[in-house]
Short mmCIF file of C-alpha atoms in Angstrom, two decimals:
data_model
loop_
_atom_site.label_atom_id
_atom_site.label_comp_id
_atom_site.label_asym_id
_atom_site.label_seq_id
_atom_site.Cartn_x
_atom_site.Cartn_y
_atom_site.Cartn_z
CA UNK A 1 4.83 24.94 -71.93
CA UNK A 2 6.78 27.53 -73.73
CA UNK A 3 10.28 28.03 -72.62
CA UNK A 4 10.36 31.66 -71.56
CA UNK A 5 7.31 32.81 -69.30
CA UNK A 6 5.02 35.80 -70.42
CA UNK A 7 6.37 38.66 -68.28
CA UNK A 8 4.99 41.78 -70.00
CA UNK A 9 1.63 43.27 -69.11
CA UNK A 10 1.30 44.47 -72.77
CA UNK A 11 1.43 40.82 -74.24
CA UNK A 12 -1.82 39.93 -75.75
CA UNK A 13 -2.61 36.77 -73.92
CA UNK A 14 -2.21 38.71 -70.69
CA UNK A 15 -4.48 41.53 -71.96
CA UNK A 16 -7.36 38.98 -73.34
CA UNK A 17 -7.36 36.87 -69.58
CA UNK A 18 -7.53 40.58 -68.18
CA UNK A 19 -10.36 41.69 -70.61
CA UNK A 20 -12.09 38.36 -69.76
CA UNK A 21 -11.81 39.01 -66.14
CA UNK A 22 -13.11 42.64 -66.26
CA UNK A 23 -16.10 42.16 -69.21
CA UNK A 24 -16.65 38.48 -69.16
CA UNK A 25 -18.97 39.16 -72.37
CA UNK A 26 -17.55 36.46 -74.73
CA UNK A 27 -14.83 34.77 -72.44
CA UNK A 28 -14.64 33.89 -69.02
CA UNK A 29 -11.61 33.26 -66.70
CA UNK A 30 -11.57 30.20 -64.10
CA UNK A 31 -9.08 30.35 -61.49
CA UNK A 32 -7.62 27.29 -59.68
CA UNK A 33 -6.30 23.63 -61.18
CA UNK A 34 -9.32 22.10 -59.88
CA UNK A 35 -12.06 24.65 -61.16
CA UNK A 36 -10.45 24.41 -64.40
CA UNK A 37 -10.25 20.78 -64.65
CA UNK A 38 -14.12 20.91 -63.61
CA UNK A 39 -14.90 23.34 -66.44
CA UNK A 40 -13.39 21.17 -68.84
CA UNK A 41 -14.81 18.05 -67.43
CA UNK A 42 -18.21 19.98 -67.67
CA UNK A 43 -17.85 20.58 -71.29
CA UNK A 44 -16.53 24.38 -71.43
CA UNK A 45 -14.48 25.10 -74.37
CA UNK A 46 -10.97 25.77 -73.06
CA UNK A 47 -9.03 28.34 -75.25
CA UNK A 48 -5.86 28.72 -73.19
CA UNK A 49 -4.62 27.69 -69.81
CA UNK A 50 -2.21 29.97 -67.77
CA UNK A 51 0.10 28.99 -64.88
CA UNK A 52 2.08 26.68 -62.85
CA UNK A 53 -0.58 23.30 -63.09
CA UNK A 54 -1.73 22.28 -66.48
CA UNK A 55 -4.56 19.92 -66.39
CA UNK A 56 -3.87 16.32 -67.26
CA UNK A 57 -6.23 15.99 -70.18
CA UNK A 58 -6.12 18.87 -72.59
CA UNK A 59 -7.86 18.97 -75.95
CA UNK A 60 -5.47 19.68 -78.97
CA UNK A 61 -5.72 23.15 -80.07
CA UNK A 62 -5.85 24.63 -76.46
CA UNK A 63 -3.03 27.14 -75.88
CA UNK A 64 -0.60 26.51 -72.85
CA UNK A 65 1.07 29.48 -71.42
CA UNK A 66 3.50 30.04 -69.27
CA UNK A 67 3.42 33.38 -67.22
CA UNK A 68 5.76 35.37 -64.66
CA UNK A 69 4.57 35.22 -60.87
CA UNK A 70 3.72 39.10 -60.82
CA UNK A 71 1.41 38.50 -64.17
CA UNK A 72 -0.20 35.32 -62.44
CA UNK A 73 -0.92 37.82 -59.47
CA UNK A 74 -2.33 40.49 -61.16
CA UNK A 75 -4.85 37.86 -62.68
CA UNK A 76 -6.02 36.85 -59.27
CA UNK A 77 -9.06 38.31 -57.27
CA UNK A 78 -7.57 36.92 -54.09
CA UNK A 79 -4.62 37.67 -51.87
CA UNK A 80 -3.23 34.11 -52.67
CA UNK A 81 -3.87 33.16 -55.90
CA UNK A 82 -4.00 29.26 -57.01
CA UNK A 83 -1.26 29.35 -59.65
CA UNK A 84 -3.57 28.39 -62.51
CA UNK A 85 -6.27 30.32 -64.52
CA UNK A 86 -8.25 28.87 -67.66
CA UNK A 87 -9.66 31.21 -70.38
CA UNK A 88 -12.92 29.46 -71.60
CA UNK A 89 -15.18 30.77 -74.24
CA UNK A 90 -18.59 31.85 -72.44
CA UNK A 91 -21.30 29.16 -72.46
CA UNK A 92 -24.07 30.03 -74.54
CA UNK A 93 -27.12 29.03 -72.55
CA UNK A 94 -30.42 29.47 -73.65
CA UNK A 95 -33.53 29.93 -71.56
CA UNK A 96 -34.55 26.58 -73.43
CA UNK A 97 -31.42 24.95 -71.99
CA UNK A 98 -32.55 25.62 -68.62
CA UNK A 99 -36.50 25.16 -69.06
CA UNK A 100 -35.98 22.05 -70.90
CA UNK A 101 -34.76 20.14 -67.86
CA UNK A 102 -37.25 18.78 -65.29
CA UNK A 103 -36.88 19.60 -61.57
CA UNK A 104 -36.92 22.87 -59.94
CA UNK A 105 -35.79 25.82 -62.03
CA UNK A 106 -34.31 28.87 -59.88
CA UNK A 107 -34.84 32.40 -61.00
CA UNK A 108 -32.50 35.19 -59.69
CA UNK A 109 -34.89 38.36 -60.07
CA UNK A 110 -32.28 41.16 -59.53
CA UNK A 111 -30.00 40.11 -57.31
CA UNK A 112 -27.32 42.43 -57.37
CA UNK A 113 -24.57 41.21 -54.95
CA UNK A 114 -22.28 38.61 -57.46
CA UNK A 115 -21.60 36.76 -53.94
CA UNK A 116 -25.28 36.05 -53.46
CA UNK A 117 -25.64 35.17 -57.12
CA UNK A 118 -22.64 32.68 -57.00
CA UNK A 119 -23.86 31.07 -53.65
CA UNK A 120 -27.27 30.43 -55.00
CA UNK A 121 -25.92 28.74 -57.96
CA UNK A 122 -24.01 26.77 -55.66
CA UNK A 123 -27.15 25.99 -53.76
CA UNK A 124 -28.82 24.77 -56.79
CA UNK A 125 -26.41 22.68 -57.76
CA UNK A 126 -26.05 21.50 -54.11
CA UNK A 127 -29.88 20.50 -54.36
CA UNK A 128 -30.00 19.40 -57.72
CA UNK A 129 -32.02 22.01 -59.27
CA UNK A 130 -32.47 21.74 -62.92
CA UNK A 131 -30.99 25.22 -63.94
CA UNK A 132 -30.90 28.72 -63.36
CA UNK A 133 -32.20 31.83 -65.21
CA UNK A 134 -30.94 35.21 -64.05
CA UNK A 135 -32.20 38.29 -65.05
CA UNK A 136 -30.36 40.84 -66.77
CA UNK A 137 -30.23 43.44 -64.00
CA UNK A 138 -28.79 40.83 -61.72
CA UNK A 139 -25.06 40.65 -61.25
CA UNK A 140 -23.42 38.59 -63.84
CA UNK A 141 -23.15 35.13 -63.08
CA UNK A 142 -20.05 34.75 -64.97
CA UNK A 143 -18.03 37.57 -63.26
CA UNK A 144 -14.92 36.99 -60.98
CA UNK A 145 -16.76 37.44 -57.61
CA UNK A 146 -19.86 35.16 -58.64
CA UNK A 147 -17.65 32.56 -60.33
CA UNK A 148 -15.75 32.14 -56.90
CA UNK A 149 -18.64 31.78 -55.05
CA UNK A 150 -19.95 29.28 -57.16
CA UNK A 151 -17.24 26.98 -55.89
CA UNK A 152 -16.64 24.92 -59.12
CA UNK A 153 -20.70 24.49 -59.45
CA UNK A 154 -21.13 26.65 -62.25
CA UNK A 155 -20.11 23.85 -64.43
CA UNK A 156 -22.64 21.46 -63.14
CA UNK A 157 -26.07 23.10 -64.30
CA UNK A 158 -27.21 25.23 -67.20
CA UNK A 159 -27.13 28.93 -66.37
CA UNK A 160 -29.10 31.30 -68.70
CA UNK A 161 -29.48 35.36 -68.75
CA UNK A 162 -32.96 36.03 -69.46
CA UNK A 163 -35.52 38.85 -69.22
CA UNK A 164 -38.57 38.47 -67.08
CA UNK A 165 -41.00 38.58 -69.86
CA UNK A 166 -39.13 35.40 -71.54
CA UNK A 167 -39.05 33.61 -67.83
CA UNK A 168 -42.87 34.33 -67.85
CA UNK A 169 -43.72 33.10 -71.31
CA UNK A 170 -41.59 29.83 -70.31
CA UNK A 171 -43.48 29.55 -67.40
CA UNK A 172 -46.70 29.67 -69.05
CA UNK A 173 -45.89 27.64 -72.24
CA UNK A 174 -44.69 24.64 -69.87
CA UNK A 175 -47.52 25.19 -67.39
CA UNK A 176 -45.25 25.48 -64.67
CA UNK A 177 -46.06 26.96 -61.39
CA UNK A 178 -44.24 29.84 -60.13
CA UNK A 179 -43.14 30.66 -56.41
CA UNK A 180 -41.47 33.83 -55.15
CA UNK A 181 -39.53 34.19 -52.16
CA UNK A 182 -41.33 36.49 -49.63
CA UNK A 183 -40.23 38.06 -46.24
CA UNK A 184 -43.98 37.85 -45.27
CA UNK A 185 -43.33 35.20 -42.62
CA UNK A 186 -45.40 32.91 -45.02
CA UNK A 187 -44.92 29.32 -44.11
CA UNK A 188 -45.80 28.12 -47.63
CA UNK A 189 -43.07 25.66 -49.25
CA UNK A 190 -42.90 24.70 -52.94
CA UNK A 191 -45.13 21.27 -53.26
CA UNK A 192 -43.43 18.13 -54.84
CA UNK A 193 -43.17 18.23 -58.53
CA UNK A 194 -41.81 20.68 -61.33
CA UNK A 195 -41.82 24.27 -60.55
CA UNK A 196 -39.93 27.75 -60.91
CA UNK A 197 -38.78 29.39 -57.75
CA UNK A 198 -37.56 33.49 -57.86
CA UNK A 199 -35.41 35.08 -55.46
CA UNK A 200 -35.25 39.05 -55.45
CA UNK A 201 -33.19 41.65 -55.10
CA UNK A 202 -31.60 42.48 -51.41
CA UNK A 203 -33.37 45.37 -50.85
CA UNK A 204 -36.98 45.17 -52.72
CA UNK A 205 -37.28 41.34 -52.97
CA UNK A 206 -39.10 39.98 -55.99
CA UNK A 207 -40.24 42.47 -58.90
CA UNK A 208 -43.75 43.15 -59.03
CA UNK A 209 -43.79 41.64 -62.67
CA UNK A 210 -42.99 38.27 -61.53
CA UNK A 211 -44.78 38.48 -58.01
CA UNK A 212 -48.02 39.05 -59.83
CA UNK A 213 -47.91 35.77 -61.49
CA UNK A 214 -46.36 33.78 -58.45
CA UNK A 215 -47.42 32.19 -55.29
CA UNK A 216 -45.31 33.63 -52.12
CA UNK A 217 -42.93 31.11 -50.41
CA UNK A 218 -41.66 31.99 -47.29
CA UNK A 219 -39.34 31.30 -43.86
CA UNK A 220 -41.14 32.29 -40.59
CA UNK A 221 -38.43 34.14 -38.45
CA UNK A 222 -38.21 35.95 -35.28
CA UNK A 223 -40.52 39.30 -35.33
CA UNK A 224 -37.68 41.23 -33.86
CA UNK A 225 -35.25 40.75 -37.28
CA UNK A 226 -36.53 42.20 -40.36
CA UNK A 227 -35.34 39.82 -42.94
CA UNK A 228 -33.03 37.04 -44.01
CA UNK A 229 -30.35 37.51 -46.57
CA UNK A 230 -31.51 36.30 -49.78
CA UNK A 231 -28.85 33.51 -49.98
CA UNK A 232 -30.08 32.20 -46.64
CA UNK A 233 -33.64 32.33 -47.79
CA UNK A 234 -32.81 30.27 -50.82
CA UNK A 235 -30.64 27.75 -48.80
CA UNK A 236 -33.82 26.90 -46.49
CA UNK A 237 -36.22 27.03 -49.40
CA UNK A 238 -34.24 24.93 -52.20
CA UNK A 239 -33.35 22.29 -49.02
CA UNK A 240 -37.14 21.97 -48.20
CA UNK A 241 -37.62 21.44 -51.83
CA UNK A 242 -35.19 18.88 -52.04
CA UNK A 243 -36.24 17.13 -49.01
CA UNK A 244 -39.61 16.74 -50.55
CA UNK A 245 -38.51 15.61 -53.92
CA UNK A 246 -36.19 12.83 -52.25
CA UNK B 1 -24.73 69.81 -33.40
CA UNK B 2 -21.61 72.00 -33.58
CA UNK B 3 -21.72 75.03 -35.92
CA UNK B 4 -19.13 74.25 -38.26
CA UNK B 5 -18.31 70.83 -39.11
CA UNK B 6 -15.26 68.87 -38.46
CA UNK B 7 -13.16 68.84 -41.74
CA UNK B 8 -9.69 67.50 -40.73
CA UNK B 9 -8.27 64.16 -40.76
CA UNK B 10 -6.10 65.15 -37.94
CA UNK B 11 -9.21 65.88 -35.63
CA UNK B 12 -9.17 63.63 -32.68
CA UNK B 13 -12.64 62.46 -33.13
CA UNK B 14 -12.38 61.65 -36.77
CA UNK B 15 -8.99 59.71 -35.65
CA UNK B 16 -10.73 58.00 -32.82
CA UNK B 17 -13.81 57.04 -35.29
CA UNK B 18 -11.38 55.78 -37.78
CA UNK B 19 -9.36 53.77 -34.92
CA UNK B 20 -12.29 52.20 -33.60
CA UNK B 21 -13.05 51.04 -37.49
CA UNK B 22 -9.70 49.46 -38.15
CA UNK B 23 -9.01 47.94 -34.39
CA UNK B 24 -12.57 47.49 -32.75
CA UNK B 25 -10.90 46.56 -29.50
CA UNK B 26 -12.28 48.90 -27.28
CA UNK B 27 -14.74 50.90 -29.28
CA UNK B 28 -16.96 50.14 -32.18
CA UNK B 29 -18.62 51.86 -34.88
CA UNK B 30 -22.09 51.40 -36.29
CA UNK B 31 -22.85 52.87 -39.41
CA UNK B 32 -26.32 54.06 -40.48
CA UNK B 33 -29.32 55.77 -38.62
CA UNK B 34 -31.42 52.99 -38.21
CA UNK B 35 -28.40 50.62 -36.84
CA UNK B 36 -27.32 53.52 -34.78
CA UNK B 37 -30.87 53.66 -33.09
CA UNK B 38 -30.89 49.91 -32.83
CA UNK B 39 -27.61 49.68 -31.03
CA UNK B 40 -29.00 52.55 -28.36
CA UNK B 41 -32.17 50.56 -28.03
CA UNK B 42 -30.23 47.34 -27.55
CA UNK B 43 -28.44 48.90 -24.58
CA UNK B 44 -25.13 49.83 -26.41
CA UNK B 45 -23.17 52.64 -24.78
CA UNK B 46 -22.91 55.68 -27.17
CA UNK B 47 -19.94 57.75 -27.17
CA UNK B 48 -20.53 60.19 -30.07
CA UNK B 49 -22.57 60.21 -33.07
CA UNK B 50 -21.42 62.25 -36.06
CA UNK B 51 -23.43 62.92 -39.16
CA UNK B 52 -26.36 64.12 -40.77
CA UNK B 53 -29.33 62.43 -38.64
CA UNK B 54 -29.09 62.36 -35.12
CA UNK B 55 -31.17 59.54 -32.87
CA UNK B 56 -34.26 61.10 -31.44
CA UNK B 57 -33.53 60.17 -27.98
CA UNK B 58 -29.54 60.40 -26.90
CA UNK B 59 -28.41 60.19 -23.32
CA UNK B 60 -26.71 62.81 -21.92
CA UNK B 61 -22.99 62.87 -22.30
CA UNK B 62 -23.08 61.38 -25.66
CA UNK B 63 -21.13 64.07 -28.10
CA UNK B 64 -22.77 64.94 -31.19
CA UNK B 65 -20.39 65.69 -34.15
CA UNK B 66 -20.92 67.54 -37.42
CA UNK B 67 -18.49 66.17 -39.90
CA UNK B 68 -17.55 67.06 -43.60
CA UNK B 69 -18.81 64.75 -46.10
CA UNK B 70 -15.58 63.88 -47.35
CA UNK B 71 -14.79 62.86 -43.79
CA UNK B 72 -18.01 60.81 -43.58
CA UNK B 73 -17.16 59.02 -46.77
CA UNK B 74 -13.79 58.11 -45.16
CA UNK B 75 -15.52 56.74 -42.27
CA UNK B 76 -17.84 54.44 -44.61
CA UNK B 77 -16.74 50.77 -46.02
CA UNK B 78 -19.51 51.12 -48.84
CA UNK B 79 -19.92 53.01 -51.75
CA UNK B 80 -22.74 55.28 -50.85
CA UNK B 81 -22.72 55.81 -47.06
CA UNK B 82 -25.56 56.16 -45.00
CA UNK B 83 -24.80 59.84 -43.46
CA UNK B 84 -24.45 58.79 -39.55
CA UNK B 85 -21.88 56.94 -37.52
CA UNK B 86 -22.09 56.03 -33.83
CA UNK B 87 -19.00 55.25 -31.82
CA UNK B 88 -20.00 52.71 -28.97
CA UNK B 89 -18.16 51.35 -26.18
CA UNK B 90 -17.63 47.65 -27.36
CA UNK B 91 -20.09 45.29 -25.13
CA UNK B 92 -18.23 43.53 -22.67
CA UNK B 93 -19.92 40.07 -23.21
CA UNK B 94 -18.68 36.99 -21.29
CA UNK B 95 -18.99 33.57 -21.88
CA UNK B 96 -21.75 33.29 -19.25
CA UNK B 97 -23.91 36.04 -20.68
CA UNK B 98 -24.25 33.60 -23.65
CA UNK B 99 -24.74 30.43 -21.65
CA UNK B 100 -26.88 31.74 -19.01
CA UNK B 101 -29.82 32.08 -21.53
CA UNK B 102 -31.63 28.93 -22.47
CA UNK B 103 -32.01 27.65 -26.21
CA UNK B 104 -29.80 26.91 -28.89
CA UNK B 105 -26.44 28.45 -28.35
CA UNK B 106 -24.21 28.95 -31.62
CA UNK B 107 -20.41 28.42 -31.43
CA UNK B 108 -18.26 29.88 -34.60
CA UNK B 109 -14.98 27.83 -34.52
CA UNK B 110 -12.39 29.27 -36.58
CA UNK B 111 -15.05 30.90 -39.02
CA UNK B 112 -12.88 33.32 -40.98
CA UNK B 113 -14.53 35.17 -43.48
CA UNK B 114 -16.20 38.35 -41.54
CA UNK B 115 -19.29 38.14 -43.91
CA UNK B 116 -19.88 34.70 -42.77
CA UNK B 117 -19.54 35.40 -39.09
CA UNK B 118 -22.12 38.58 -39.44
CA UNK B 119 -24.57 36.38 -41.32
CA UNK B 120 -24.51 33.58 -39.08
CA UNK B 121 -25.24 36.40 -36.27
CA UNK B 122 -28.00 37.61 -38.25
CA UNK B 123 -29.46 33.81 -38.64
CA UNK B 124 -29.02 33.25 -34.93
CA UNK B 125 -31.08 36.20 -34.22
CA UNK B 126 -33.67 35.36 -37.03
CA UNK B 127 -33.80 31.83 -35.46
CA UNK B 128 -33.91 33.07 -31.82
CA UNK B 129 -30.94 31.37 -30.81
CA UNK B 130 -29.80 32.17 -27.06
CA UNK B 131 -26.39 33.83 -27.95
CA UNK B 132 -23.02 33.38 -30.13
CA UNK B 133 -19.77 32.27 -28.77
CA UNK B 134 -16.67 32.85 -31.03
CA UNK B 135 -13.38 31.56 -30.74
CA UNK B 136 -10.53 33.90 -31.19
CA UNK B 137 -9.24 32.71 -34.77
CA UNK B 138 -12.39 33.36 -36.19
CA UNK B 139 -13.12 36.88 -37.76
CA UNK B 140 -14.10 39.47 -35.33
CA UNK B 141 -17.75 40.01 -34.86
CA UNK B 142 -17.29 43.54 -34.19
CA UNK B 143 -15.19 44.24 -37.31
CA UNK B 144 -16.75 46.51 -40.01
CA UNK B 145 -17.62 43.83 -42.56
CA UNK B 146 -19.47 41.64 -39.98
CA UNK B 147 -21.26 44.30 -38.17
CA UNK B 148 -22.55 44.88 -41.97
CA UNK B 149 -23.63 41.55 -42.54
CA UNK B 150 -25.37 41.43 -39.22
CA UNK B 151 -27.62 43.81 -40.59
CA UNK B 152 -28.70 45.45 -37.27
CA UNK B 153 -29.14 41.81 -35.45
CA UNK B 154 -25.66 42.30 -33.32
CA UNK B 155 -27.87 44.19 -30.71
CA UNK B 156 -30.57 41.62 -30.18
CA UNK B 157 -28.54 38.80 -28.60
CA UNK B 158 -25.00 38.16 -26.58
CA UNK B 159 -21.87 37.29 -28.91
CA UNK B 160 -18.82 36.69 -26.65
CA UNK B 161 -15.27 35.77 -27.83
CA UNK B 162 -13.99 32.55 -25.97
CA UNK B 163 -11.44 29.90 -26.19
CA UNK B 164 -12.71 26.00 -27.22
CA UNK B 165 -11.71 25.18 -23.59
CA UNK B 166 -13.77 27.60 -21.97
CA UNK B 167 -16.97 26.57 -24.57
CA UNK B 168 -16.20 23.01 -23.69
CA UNK B 169 -15.89 23.54 -20.07
CA UNK B 170 -19.22 25.67 -20.30
CA UNK B 171 -20.97 22.99 -22.05
CA UNK B 172 -19.88 20.06 -19.44
CA UNK B 173 -20.73 22.23 -16.61
CA UNK B 174 -24.50 23.14 -17.71
CA UNK B 175 -24.84 19.46 -19.07
CA UNK B 176 -25.48 20.93 -22.65
CA UNK B 177 -25.33 18.47 -25.48
CA UNK B 178 -22.73 19.76 -28.55
CA UNK B 179 -23.42 19.39 -31.89
CA UNK B 180 -20.83 19.84 -34.68
CA UNK B 181 -21.84 20.89 -38.58
CA UNK B 182 -20.33 18.26 -40.47
CA UNK B 183 -20.17 18.08 -44.31
CA UNK B 184 -20.46 14.20 -44.18
CA UNK B 185 -24.03 14.05 -45.66
CA UNK B 186 -25.61 13.17 -42.20
CA UNK B 187 -29.22 13.74 -42.06
CA UNK B 188 -29.16 14.16 -38.25
CA UNK B 189 -30.78 17.16 -36.81
CA UNK B 190 -30.28 19.04 -33.53
CA UNK B 191 -33.08 17.56 -31.37
CA UNK B 192 -35.58 19.79 -29.20
CA UNK B 193 -34.18 21.18 -26.04
CA UNK B 194 -31.34 23.45 -25.06
CA UNK B 195 -28.11 22.67 -27.03
CA UNK B 196 -25.18 23.96 -28.22
CA UNK B 197 -24.13 23.80 -32.14
CA UNK B 198 -20.52 24.64 -33.74
CA UNK B 199 -19.78 25.96 -37.37
CA UNK B 200 -16.52 25.37 -38.50
CA UNK B 201 -13.97 27.08 -40.96
CA UNK B 202 -14.52 27.47 -44.45
CA UNK B 203 -11.78 25.27 -45.20
CA UNK B 204 -11.23 22.72 -42.46
CA UNK B 205 -14.53 22.52 -40.70
CA UNK B 206 -15.04 22.38 -36.81
CA UNK B 207 -11.92 21.95 -34.93
CA UNK B 208 -10.71 18.23 -34.04
CA UNK B 209 -11.12 19.40 -30.71
CA UNK B 210 -14.90 20.21 -30.42
CA UNK B 211 -15.48 17.69 -32.94
CA UNK B 212 -14.11 15.08 -30.24
CA UNK B 213 -16.96 16.10 -27.92
CA UNK B 214 -19.77 16.53 -30.28
CA UNK B 215 -22.41 14.85 -32.33
CA UNK B 216 -22.45 15.49 -35.94
CA UNK B 217 -25.43 17.45 -37.55
CA UNK B 218 -25.42 17.46 -41.58
CA UNK B 219 -27.48 18.35 -44.79
CA UNK B 220 -27.56 15.89 -47.31
CA UNK B 221 -26.73 17.45 -50.83
CA UNK B 222 -25.90 16.23 -54.17
CA UNK B 223 -22.81 13.76 -54.51
CA UNK B 224 -21.59 16.05 -57.35
CA UNK B 225 -21.30 18.82 -54.85
CA UNK B 226 -18.39 19.14 -52.35
CA UNK B 227 -20.10 21.13 -49.86
CA UNK B 228 -22.35 24.23 -48.65
CA UNK B 229 -20.91 27.37 -47.54
CA UNK B 230 -20.82 27.62 -43.98
CA UNK B 231 -23.46 30.40 -44.03
CA UNK B 232 -25.51 28.16 -46.00
CA UNK B 233 -25.29 25.15 -43.84
CA UNK B 234 -26.08 27.46 -40.71
CA UNK B 235 -29.09 28.62 -42.19
CA UNK B 236 -30.64 25.25 -42.93
CA UNK B 237 -29.38 23.82 -39.37
CA UNK B 238 -30.64 26.79 -37.21
CA UNK B 239 -34.13 26.80 -39.20
CA UNK B 240 -34.51 23.22 -38.83
CA UNK B 241 -33.90 23.56 -34.88
CA UNK B 242 -36.10 26.60 -34.96
CA UNK B 243 -39.13 24.68 -36.34
CA UNK B 244 -38.64 21.66 -33.89
CA UNK B 245 -38.92 23.88 -31.09
CA UNK B 246 -41.82 26.43 -32.09
#
């Protein structure tokens, strides 16, 4: 820990943290002492840690920074911040990292709300999915709102951004059946065995491109209600698939 | 429709809409032409409608207002507003309105995020719950974020704010079994028949007071993941209860 805390917004370290929060294209900021420790345990490469609580084990070469309370507050997306922020190299996960694993592969096809993206990643971890592939028109899984909604589970499974074409090609090459969550009241569930399941945008559902190659899976609901929130549908469908595989 | 639109923030109608959005203690604002029509169809008492699209059927006595685009924007909680806002008398639902109905009664016990409150109301409607009782320390179900998350389902079932004591007393008097969502990995589901199920706060779960009188129900998840989001747990538990009752 340095002797005097960084207190200027023009400090290059502060600017680098801030840029990673806003752009998260090369580097990602993780907030909270437990989340930072989980990211390190999950194999993420730490660049610098700022704040009050330092992780117990920290590799050589990781910069430890002390920051003034007002700068720490300026890094946080929440009203009450948790005092510790980690700057990490953004994990470079390829679609093969996801598809090389066996089980249920979750596809987020144009899911636009970052809270829904993070929540479905958390559900994928909770129900032991193999990994998550996210189309480029979805919210960025490494953005601050998504990271917060994953609640520390982003470090547990591979998450890759990939085009619909690449996802369809990966399904074909590995002969994996593709399912698409549909709001048509179908009772179809994902049968046991390896499979890929796509969840679509809040307004339009799964894209025509993926639907054309997929079998619909659905959750019957009251005829008086139009649809479920995509994260609620994912909770039910991924839970059913988990139960069938246990 | 009046000839010249209201364009001043000091206009009493604008101020009244704004106050209903911020305080929602006596009056509630509903945004969107479809939602406004649904609220009227659901028996809510309209006071005034402002905006571009007027509902086709509107009772005598309801004031129709034209507002400038900048005032309409100032009423909306979203970036792109939907052009129509309804000011309604807040429905006075008692705990008896909820408990007089037969089926699954959902209790929100200190659920603090308004998005979770609205999402669980939407799930309750989707899975045909009898009604929803909300403790006073939960987010207000009639606040704008909750109303938005209900996605037009708030008009489909009774939602009442009530204390834990009143909820426990209602369960006892009507001899209804009480279940509490627990993150203990239990596989217990809600058996068929009328029942009450409580979902707790994001951090602490169901209160000790309700837990003491309840049977735990749970969703087994991976041991590497700490918990599910409360709305995700509600999706799975309410869906299971719905399937057992169909």
